[in-house]
XYZ file of C-alpha atoms in Angstrom:
176
model
C 0.000 0.000 0.000
C 2.828 2.417 0.852
C 4.598 1.714 -2.452
C 1.407 2.467 -4.367
C 1.012 5.726 -2.443
C 4.606 6.746 -3.218
C 4.164 5.895 -6.905
C 1.031 8.051 -7.104
C 2.807 10.961 -5.382
C 5.841 10.571 -7.678
C 3.596 10.525 -10.757
C 1.759 13.664 -9.643
C 5.043 15.464 -8.958
C 6.411 14.537 -12.382
C 3.259 15.693 -14.159
C 3.128 18.878 -12.106
C 6.738 19.705 -12.978
C 6.102 19.213 -16.670
C 2.831 21.149 -16.639
C 4.485 24.003 -14.722
C 7.296 24.152 -17.268
C 4.671 24.012 -20.020
C 2.734 26.882 -18.412
C 5.938 28.928 -17.996
C 6.894 28.237 -21.604
C 3.500 29.316 -22.872
C 3.653 32.568 -20.909
C 7.009 33.245 -22.522
C 6.270 31.793 -25.931
C 5.379 28.467 -27.516
C 5.761 25.353 -25.437
C 5.794 21.709 -26.326
C 7.812 18.546 -26.387
C 11.377 17.775 -27.388
C 11.340 15.666 -30.548
C 14.164 14.276 -32.681
C 14.731 12.984 -36.189
C 17.803 10.808 -36.652
C 19.144 10.988 -40.216
C 22.186 8.803 -39.420
C 23.189 5.136 -39.271
C 23.970 5.503 -35.535
C 21.503 5.197 -32.691
C 20.973 8.268 -30.542
C 21.243 6.727 -27.067
C 20.128 9.914 -25.345
C 20.048 13.642 -25.990
C 19.153 16.936 -24.366
C 18.361 20.504 -25.383
C 19.741 23.137 -23.003
C 19.868 20.426 -20.332
C 16.246 19.305 -20.872
C 16.227 15.603 -21.654
C 14.593 14.160 -24.744
C 13.354 10.563 -24.727
C 16.240 8.108 -24.883
C 17.185 5.801 -27.759
C 16.206 6.804 -31.246
C 17.269 4.195 -33.745
C 19.065 4.833 -37.004
C 16.890 6.620 -39.578
C 14.012 7.046 -37.121
C 12.161 9.763 -35.295
C 11.017 9.945 -31.750
C 11.101 11.927 -28.609
C 8.325 13.456 -26.643
C 10.464 14.544 -23.718
C 8.725 17.127 -21.584
C 8.927 20.105 -21.926
C 10.558 22.791 -24.005
C 9.431 26.372 -24.493
C 10.917 29.092 -26.613
C 10.931 32.743 -25.595
C 7.911 34.712 -26.812
C 10.121 36.785 -29.098
C 12.885 35.433 -31.326
C 16.110 37.415 -31.270
C 19.106 37.334 -33.605
C 21.901 35.077 -32.419
C 19.585 32.768 -30.449
C 21.113 29.330 -29.910
C 20.471 26.082 -28.055
C 23.002 23.601 -26.738
C 22.453 20.020 -27.852
C 24.227 17.192 -26.034
C 23.887 13.631 -27.298
C 25.420 10.188 -27.295
C 25.628 7.984 -30.374
C 26.123 4.261 -30.437
C 25.376 1.098 -32.341
C 21.670 0.687 -33.005
C 21.679 -3.097 -32.763
C 24.057 -6.021 -32.728
C 23.809 -9.287 -34.599
C 26.357 -10.886 -32.275
C 24.399 -10.545 -28.998
C 25.504 -13.613 -27.018
C 22.475 -13.820 -24.731
C 22.604 -13.921 -20.956
C 23.449 -17.608 -20.440
C 27.209 -17.053 -20.384
C 27.705 -13.990 -18.180
C 31.355 -13.497 -19.159
C 30.482 -13.436 -22.881
C 27.628 -11.055 -22.169
C 29.890 -8.663 -20.196
C 32.536 -8.738 -22.958
C 29.850 -7.974 -25.561
C 28.448 -5.150 -23.410
C 31.938 -3.643 -23.042
C 32.476 -3.832 -26.828
C 29.139 -2.117 -27.466
C 29.788 0.616 -24.907
C 33.237 1.307 -26.402
C 31.485 2.408 -29.616
C 29.456 5.107 -27.838
C 30.538 8.687 -28.431
C 29.582 11.894 -26.623
C 28.760 14.973 -28.696
C 27.847 18.565 -28.003
C 26.919 21.408 -30.324
C 25.574 24.917 -30.011
C 23.199 25.514 -32.903
C 21.238 28.537 -34.082
C 17.482 28.687 -33.561
C 15.856 29.794 -36.815
C 13.664 32.895 -36.799
C 10.142 31.967 -35.674
C 8.749 35.509 -35.574
C 5.054 35.537 -36.429
C 4.782 31.742 -36.369
C 3.185 29.331 -33.940
C 5.837 27.332 -32.082
C 5.524 23.804 -30.730
C 8.504 22.907 -28.571
C 11.610 21.936 -30.495
C 12.614 19.262 -33.005
C 16.276 18.299 -33.240
C 17.583 16.828 -36.507
C 20.718 14.703 -36.110
C 22.608 14.706 -39.416
C 25.760 12.908 -40.622
C 29.138 14.305 -39.530
C 27.697 15.257 -36.130
C 25.770 18.144 -37.646
C 22.573 19.266 -35.923
C 19.671 21.481 -36.970
C 16.678 22.541 -34.905
C 13.228 23.905 -35.610
C 10.346 25.155 -33.495
C 7.846 24.531 -36.298
C 4.545 22.829 -35.491
C 4.605 20.998 -38.836
C 5.731 17.379 -38.562
C 8.821 16.171 -40.430
C 7.853 15.287 -43.991
C 5.015 17.821 -44.109
C 5.558 20.488 -46.803
C 5.629 23.223 -44.138
C 8.373 21.546 -42.079
C 11.443 23.732 -42.716
C 14.100 20.981 -42.587
C 13.977 19.032 -45.849
C 16.955 16.644 -45.604
C 16.026 13.031 -46.441
C 15.692 10.612 -43.536
C 18.397 8.237 -44.810
C 21.404 10.405 -45.423
C 24.671 8.746 -46.441
C 27.709 9.328 -44.247
C 30.517 10.855 -46.341
C 33.902 9.149 -46.260
C 35.441 12.288 -44.803
C 33.408 14.847 -42.874
C 34.148 18.517 -43.453
C 35.960 20.245 -40.611
């Protein structure tokens, strides 16, 4: 009974925190979720926008997110940026050994973790003056490039401002 009570209280606190951030965001400008589109062959293990976490694990060439909450200021200003932190890794592994042999599993886990890489980028927020805003969508592109939009149009819709194809090839050498 006590555990159930604590879970209910925890759930209410989490929802209250998100709704308060949402209310604050709306008083400042448009509020919404943190979404992501992954245009790369790597999994996005986790990511954040200005320290606000997006939903973890977005597979290669997939979209996802829904992390709560992100609001933009009511008025866009020149030079506006956001800081994106993320970790890439292998999306899946054909050589998963199972859990029967713990030593093999631990060796496999170590090999998988060794492929993870931490990234960080400060990216410009495009001008959203006069437009409705709906949180933020982060586009992860090859060569550790990132673009963001506050558009309410979903990726693939003609009004979505980022037009790069979902499956983008990784160049042999990334520009510096």
